mmCIF file of C-alpha atoms and ligand atoms in Angstrom:
data_model
loop_
_atom_site.group_PDB
_atom_site.id
_atom_site.type_symbol
_atom_site.label_atom_id
_atom_site.label_comp_id
_atom_site.label_asym_id
_atom_site.label_seq_id
_atom_site.Cartn_x
_atom_site.Cartn_y
_atom_site.Cartn_z
ATOM 1 C CA MET A 1 -0.378 -0.101 0.242
ATOM 2 C CA GLU A 2 1.450 3.544 -1.179
ATOM 3 C CA PHE A 3 0.327 6.907 0.543
ATOM 4 C CA HIS A 4 0.335 10.163 -1.448
ATOM 5 C CA VAL A 5 -0.669 13.349 0.507
ATOM 6 C CA TYR A 6 -1.309 16.042 -1.506
ATOM 7 C CA GLU A 7 -1.728 20.109 -0.719
ATOM 8 C CA ASN A 8 -5.629 20.088 -1.563
ATOM 9 C CA ALA A 9 -8.534 18.246 -1.918
ATOM 10 C CA ARG A 10 -8.791 18.858 -5.842
ATOM 11 C CA ALA A 11 -5.163 17.788 -6.482
ATOM 12 C CA ALA A 12 -5.261 14.415 -4.715
ATOM 13 C CA CYS A 13 -8.089 13.447 -6.450
ATOM 14 C CA GLU A 14 -6.996 14.454 -9.304
ATOM 15 C CA ALA A 15 -3.494 12.412 -8.916
ATOM 16 C CA ALA A 16 -6.355 9.683 -9.192
ATOM 17 C CA GLY A 17 -7.678 10.646 -12.750
ATOM 18 C CA VAL A 18 -3.691 10.403 -13.756
ATOM 19 C CA LEU A 19 -3.734 6.853 -12.630
ATOM 20 C CA ILE A 20 -7.115 6.085 -14.739
ATOM 21 C CA ALA A 21 -6.109 7.881 -17.312
ATOM 22 C CA ALA A 22 -2.825 6.125 -17.920
ATOM 23 C CA GLN A 23 -4.510 2.865 -16.998
ATOM 24 C CA ILE A 24 -6.763 3.701 -20.431
ATOM 25 C CA THR A 25 -3.451 4.753 -22.275
ATOM 26 C CA ARG A 26 -2.003 1.510 -21.555
ATOM 27 C CA LYS A 27 -5.197 -1.023 -22.386
ATOM 28 C CA GLY A 28 -7.937 0.631 -24.442
ATOM 29 C CA ASP A 29 -10.305 -1.528 -23.168
ATOM 30 C CA SER A 30 -9.642 -1.476 -19.455
ATOM 31 C CA VAL A 31 -12.115 -2.077 -16.846
ATOM 32 C CA LEU A 32 -12.959 0.644 -14.291
ATOM 33 C CA GLY A 33 -14.128 0.612 -10.968
ATOM 34 C CA LEU A 34 -15.875 3.715 -10.414
ATOM 35 C CA ALA A 35 -17.284 6.041 -7.219
ATOM 36 C CA THR A 36 -19.563 8.160 -6.642
ATOM 37 C CA GLY A 37 -20.133 10.527 -3.864
ATOM 38 C CA SER A 38 -18.148 14.359 -3.859
ATOM 39 C CA THR A 39 -14.392 13.182 -3.681
ATOM 40 C CA PRO A 40 -14.488 11.506 -7.156
ATOM 41 C CA ILE A 41 -15.861 14.424 -9.723
ATOM 42 C CA PRO A 42 -12.602 16.451 -9.995
ATOM 43 C CA ALA A 43 -11.044 13.469 -11.105
ATOM 44 C CA TYR A 44 -14.349 12.851 -13.622
ATOM 45 C CA GLU A 45 -13.658 16.677 -14.734
ATOM 46 C CA MET A 46 -10.142 15.370 -15.510
ATOM 47 C CA LEU A 47 -10.570 12.871 -17.601
ATOM 48 C CA THR A 48 -13.676 14.622 -19.498
ATOM 49 C CA GLN A 49 -10.732 16.763 -20.300
ATOM 50 C CA TRP A 50 -8.569 14.558 -21.424
ATOM 51 C CA TYR A 51 -11.253 12.811 -23.341
ATOM 52 C CA ASP A 52 -11.997 16.565 -25.405
ATOM 53 C CA ARG A 53 -8.572 17.341 -26.479
ATOM 54 C CA GLY A 54 -8.140 13.993 -27.866
ATOM 55 C CA VAL A 55 -5.532 12.653 -24.623
ATOM 56 C CA ILE A 56 -7.618 9.523 -23.871
ATOM 57 C CA ASP A 57 -10.097 7.324 -26.179
ATOM 58 C CA PHE A 58 -13.664 4.822 -24.269
ATOM 59 C CA ASP A 59 -14.621 3.933 -26.947
ATOM 60 C CA ARG A 60 -13.500 -0.157 -25.523
ATOM 61 C CA VAL A 61 -13.396 1.099 -22.097
ATOM 62 C CA ARG A 62 -15.897 -0.863 -19.410
ATOM 63 C CA THR A 63 -17.182 0.421 -15.815
ATOM 64 C CA PHE A 64 -18.474 -0.825 -13.052
ATOM 65 C CA ASN A 65 -19.714 1.526 -10.772
ATOM 66 C CA LEU A 66 -19.755 0.339 -7.130
ATOM 67 C CA ASP A 67 -23.259 0.659 -5.466
ATOM 68 C CA GLU A 68 -26.525 2.025 -5.966
ATOM 69 C CA TYR A 69 -29.330 2.945 -3.494
ATOM 70 C CA VAL A 70 -32.187 0.626 -3.642
ATOM 71 C CA GLY A 71 -35.569 1.741 -4.643
ATOM 72 C CA ILE A 72 -34.890 5.129 -5.922
ATOM 73 C CA ASP A 73 -35.745 5.767 -10.342
ATOM 74 C CA HIS A 74 -32.996 6.102 -12.021
ATOM 75 C CA LYS A 75 -33.590 9.173 -13.529
ATOM 76 C CA ASN A 76 -33.589 10.622 -10.281
ATOM 77 C CA PRO A 77 -31.113 12.698 -10.088
ATOM 78 C CA LEU A 78 -30.130 11.559 -6.671
ATOM 79 C CA SER A 79 -29.383 8.464 -8.160
ATOM 80 C CA TYR A 80 -25.769 6.903 -8.612
ATOM 81 C CA HIS A 81 -27.045 5.961 -12.155
ATOM 82 C CA ALA A 82 -27.771 9.723 -12.502
ATOM 83 C CA PHE A 83 -24.712 10.783 -10.963
ATOM 84 C CA MET A 84 -22.401 8.963 -13.614
ATOM 85 C CA GLN A 85 -24.157 10.277 -16.280
ATOM 86 C CA GLU A 86 -24.203 13.489 -15.233
ATOM 87 C CA HIS A 87 -20.248 13.810 -14.174
ATOM 88 C CA LEU A 88 -18.665 11.496 -16.717
ATOM 89 C CA PHE A 89 -20.949 8.789 -19.202
ATOM 90 C CA SER A 90 -22.888 11.519 -20.908
ATOM 91 C CA LYS A 91 -19.133 13.613 -21.670
ATOM 92 C CA VAL A 92 -17.600 10.722 -23.071
ATOM 93 C CA ASN A 93 -17.518 8.411 -25.828
ATOM 94 C CA LEU A 94 -18.568 5.354 -23.106
ATOM 95 C CA ARG A 95 -20.776 3.181 -24.948
ATOM 96 C CA PRO A 96 -23.923 2.289 -23.143
ATOM 97 C CA GLU A 97 -23.995 -0.951 -23.451
ATOM 98 C CA ASN A 98 -19.982 -0.861 -21.645
ATOM 99 C CA VAL A 99 -21.880 0.459 -18.307
ATOM 100 C CA HIS A 100 -22.829 -1.449 -15.802
ATOM 101 C CA LEU A 101 -23.995 0.121 -12.202
ATOM 102 C CA PRO A 102 -26.231 -2.407 -9.942
ATOM 103 C CA SER A 103 -30.210 -1.848 -10.870
ATOM 104 C CA GLY A 104 -30.688 -1.048 -7.184
ATOM 105 C CA ASN A 105 -33.726 -3.715 -7.548
ATOM 106 C CA GLY A 106 -32.432 -6.061 -4.553
ATOM 107 C CA ALA A 107 -31.060 -8.773 -4.311
ATOM 108 C CA ALA A 108 -31.877 -10.212 -7.731
ATOM 109 C CA ASP A 109 -29.305 -8.898 -10.005
ATOM 110 C CA ALA A 110 -26.317 -9.024 -7.233
ATOM 111 C CA GLU A 111 -25.253 -12.466 -9.133
ATOM 112 C CA ALA A 112 -25.524 -11.467 -12.443
ATOM 113 C CA TYR A 113 -23.365 -8.436 -11.558
ATOM 114 C CA ASP A 114 -20.191 -10.496 -10.291
ATOM 115 C CA LYS A 115 -20.196 -12.735 -13.047
ATOM 116 C CA ALA A 116 -20.226 -9.606 -15.540
ATOM 117 C CA ILE A 117 -17.388 -8.121 -13.681
ATOM 118 C CA HIS A 118 -15.368 -11.822 -13.643
ATOM 119 C CA ASP A 119 -16.781 -12.057 -17.296
ATOM 120 C CA ALA A 120 -15.224 -8.636 -18.396
ATOM 121 C CA GLY A 121 -11.891 -10.177 -17.305
ATOM 122 C CA GLY A 122 -12.333 -8.163 -13.435
ATOM 123 C CA ILE A 123 -11.750 -4.832 -12.730
ATOM 124 C CA ASP A 124 -7.928 -3.067 -13.853
ATOM 125 C CA ILE A 125 -9.087 -0.042 -11.526
ATOM 126 C CA GLN A 126 -10.746 0.234 -8.599
ATOM 127 C CA LEU A 127 -11.465 4.163 -8.311
ATOM 128 C CA LEU A 128 -13.277 4.448 -4.335
ATOM 129 C CA GLY A 129 -13.460 7.534 -1.553
ATOM 130 C CA ILE A 130 -14.738 6.486 1.737
ATOM 131 C CA GLY A 131 -17.258 7.430 4.287
ATOM 132 C CA ARG A 132 -16.605 8.750 7.817
ATOM 133 C CA ASN A 133 -17.918 5.594 9.045
ATOM 134 C CA GLY A 134 -14.769 3.577 7.153
ATOM 135 C CA HIS A 135 -17.001 2.283 4.315
ATOM 136 C CA ILE A 136 -16.252 1.645 1.086
ATOM 137 C CA GLY A 137 -19.046 1.612 -1.956
ATOM 138 C CA PHE A 138 -22.007 0.608 0.544
ATOM 139 C CA ASN A 139 -20.271 -1.766 2.551
ATOM 140 C CA GLU A 140 -20.922 -0.923 6.399
ATOM 141 C CA PRO A 141 -19.126 -1.617 9.553
ATOM 142 C CA ALA A 142 -20.073 -5.247 10.163
ATOM 143 C CA ASP A 143 -19.081 -8.298 12.025
ATOM 144 C CA ASP A 144 -17.594 -10.161 8.809
ATOM 145 C CA PHE A 145 -16.314 -8.880 5.491
ATOM 146 C CA THR A 146 -18.582 -9.428 2.203
ATOM 147 C CA TYR A 147 -17.698 -10.957 -0.693
ATOM 148 C CA GLY A 148 -19.754 -10.251 -3.725
ATOM 149 C CA THR A 149 -22.096 -8.007 -4.645
ATOM 150 C CA HIS A 150 -25.302 -7.806 -2.172
ATOM 151 C CA VAL A 151 -27.794 -5.812 -0.758
ATOM 152 C CA VAL A 152 -26.625 -3.139 2.596
ATOM 153 C CA THR A 153 -28.892 -1.963 5.203
ATOM 154 C CA LEU A 154 -27.460 1.595 5.839
ATOM 155 C CA THR A 155 -26.232 2.836 8.941
ATOM 156 C CA ALA A 156 -27.712 5.574 10.399
ATOM 157 C CA ASP A 157 -24.557 7.557 10.551
ATOM 158 C CA THR A 158 -24.265 6.905 6.697
ATOM 159 C CA ILE A 159 -28.117 8.266 6.368
ATOM 160 C CA GLU A 160 -27.516 11.435 7.892
ATOM 161 C CA ALA A 161 -23.766 11.715 6.087
ATOM 162 C CA ASN A 162 -25.964 11.528 2.640
ATOM 163 C CA ALA A 163 -28.982 13.652 3.512
ATOM 164 C CA ARG A 164 -27.243 16.531 2.642
ATOM 165 C CA PHE A 165 -27.969 15.308 -1.018
ATOM 166 C CA PHE A 166 -32.009 14.772 0.041
ATOM 167 C CA LYS A 167 -34.074 17.133 1.261
ATOM 168 C CA SER A 168 -34.455 15.648 4.856
ATOM 169 C CA ALA A 169 -32.757 12.251 6.249
ATOM 170 C CA ASP A 170 -35.839 10.705 5.852
ATOM 171 C CA GLU A 171 -36.146 10.979 1.955
ATOM 172 C CA VAL A 172 -32.359 9.043 1.817
ATOM 173 C CA PRO A 173 -33.159 5.268 0.564
ATOM 174 C CA ARG A 174 -32.376 2.959 3.731
ATOM 175 C CA GLN A 175 -31.030 0.471 1.511
ATOM 176 C CA ALA A 176 -28.540 -0.184 -1.181
ATOM 177 C CA VAL A 177 -26.624 -2.358 -3.332
ATOM 178 C CA SER A 178 -23.140 -2.805 -3.409
ATOM 179 C CA MET A 179 -20.092 -4.674 -4.728
ATOM 180 C CA GLY A 180 -18.770 -6.456 -1.821
ATOM 181 C CA ILE A 181 -14.887 -6.036 -0.474
ATOM 182 C CA GLY A 182 -14.008 -9.105 -2.329
ATOM 183 C CA ASN A 183 -15.223 -7.970 -5.446
ATOM 184 C CA ILE A 184 -12.482 -4.318 -4.556
ATOM 185 C CA MET A 185 -10.099 -6.508 -3.530
ATOM 186 C CA ALA A 186 -10.331 -8.391 -6.461
ATOM 187 C CA ALA A 187 -9.530 -5.434 -8.334
ATOM 188 C CA LYS A 188 -5.614 -5.325 -9.757
ATOM 189 C CA CYS A 189 -5.014 -2.078 -8.134
ATOM 190 C CA VAL A 190 -7.496 0.105 -6.079
ATOM 191 C CA VAL A 191 -6.938 3.703 -5.491
ATOM 192 C CA LEU A 192 -8.759 4.955 -2.261
ATOM 193 C CA VAL A 193 -9.024 9.084 -2.212
ATOM 194 C CA ALA A 194 -9.668 10.674 1.234
ATOM 195 C CA THR A 195 -10.326 14.428 1.556
ATOM 196 C CA GLY A 196 -11.547 16.629 4.367
ATOM 197 C CA GLU A 197 -10.776 16.778 8.291
ATOM 198 C CA ASN A 198 -14.462 14.871 9.096
ATOM 199 C CA LYS A 199 -12.429 11.665 7.082
ATOM 200 C CA ALA A 200 -9.702 12.064 9.436
ATOM 201 C CA LYS A 201 -10.728 9.535 11.454
ATOM 202 C CA ALA A 202 -11.365 7.258 8.859
ATOM 203 C CA VAL A 203 -8.085 7.134 7.066
ATOM 204 C CA ARG A 204 -6.415 6.449 10.428
ATOM 205 C CA ASP A 205 -8.322 3.828 11.685
ATOM 206 C CA THR A 206 -7.870 2.654 7.855
ATOM 207 C CA ILE A 207 -3.955 2.819 7.585
ATOM 208 C CA ARG A 208 -3.164 2.796 10.899
ATOM 209 C CA GLY A 209 -5.763 0.505 13.138
ATOM 210 C CA PRO A 210 -6.078 -3.025 13.089
ATOM 211 C CA ILE A 211 -7.712 -4.856 9.593
ATOM 212 C CA THR A 212 -11.237 -5.798 10.719
ATOM 213 C CA PRO A 213 -14.552 -5.134 9.092
ATOM 214 C CA ARG A 214 -15.582 -2.144 11.777
ATOM 215 C CA VAL A 215 -13.722 -0.395 9.097
ATOM 216 C CA PRO A 216 -14.300 -1.841 5.652
ATOM 217 C CA ALA A 217 -11.322 0.257 4.428
ATOM 218 C CA SER A 218 -8.685 -1.335 6.693
ATOM 219 C CA VAL A 219 -9.038 -4.504 4.139
ATOM 220 C CA LEU A 220 -6.634 -2.325 1.857
ATOM 221 C CA GLN A 221 -3.925 -3.230 4.302
HETATM 222 C C1 LIG B 301 -21.780 7.488 -0.255
HETATM 223 C C2 LIG B 301 -20.601 5.996 -1.392
HETATM 224 C C3 LIG B 301 -19.414 5.866 -1.080
HETATM 225 C C4 LIG B 301 -18.572 7.121 -0.732
HETATM 226 C C5 LIG B 301 -18.954 7.998 0.476
HETATM 227 C C6 LIG B 301 -18.665 9.420 0.351
HETATM 228 O O1 LIG B 301 -21.206 6.405 0.924
HETATM 229 N N1 LIG B 301 -21.292 5.052 -1.452
HETATM 230 O O2 LIG B 301 -18.477 4.922 -2.237
HETATM 231 O O3 LIG B 301 -17.078 6.918 -0.960
HETATM 232 O O4 LIG B 301 -20.479 8.095 0.028
HETATM 233 O O5 LIG B 301 -18.658 10.412 0.038
HETATM 234 P P1 LIG B 301 -17.921 11.851 -0.389
HETATM 235 O O6 LIG B 301 -16.965 11.442 -1.041
HETATM 236 O O7 LIG B 301 -18.939 12.412 -0.563
HETATM 237 O O8 LIG B 301 -17.774 11.976 0.966
#
């Protein structure tokens, strides 16, 4: 595991964008594991700019997103489907058939999602943010590490943290479908970006604490 510390949040995230761009440059049909949240937005902006300038080409790139809320329409601007459309998919030449997110229909398509990742040859580079409770994707603190894609019941802390996007905490979906820790660990390279004071404890516990499913990101050690 390598650590890099940057002057500000934008630089940290753009550095992750550099790694993704390098991956696409090396291998045109790369499989990207993508994340939502505020943290990765500067990386998507960088990738979009490099695409506009002809530096990178998404024509053969395949993508798999970490997670989606259960029971939220994909057209709802608060869905992760809509987030990805807005910040990346509508801006580059990714083919719709090469873009994948969990449907958010509950357990029904979890196995199919894992199979699709496997059939694509696995994830070359996985981008991650981190929850302030140490979650990655929507893998919440738990008694065990999860393996594959699964339905998660969100913790009160995550509902509160994500309420800023909704009208109130009551409107935050209570469940999500998330890739498991096993899916994330199977990626050939994992890049986690953490910014802001409210992530400091999660970062410390991830790097210096014991490896425990109570701090899901600690598995990266
Ligand atoms: C959500 C997502 C995570 C993300 C986290 C932090 O819970 N499921 O993938 O890492 O939010 O988001 P932010 O980057 O906005 O702090």
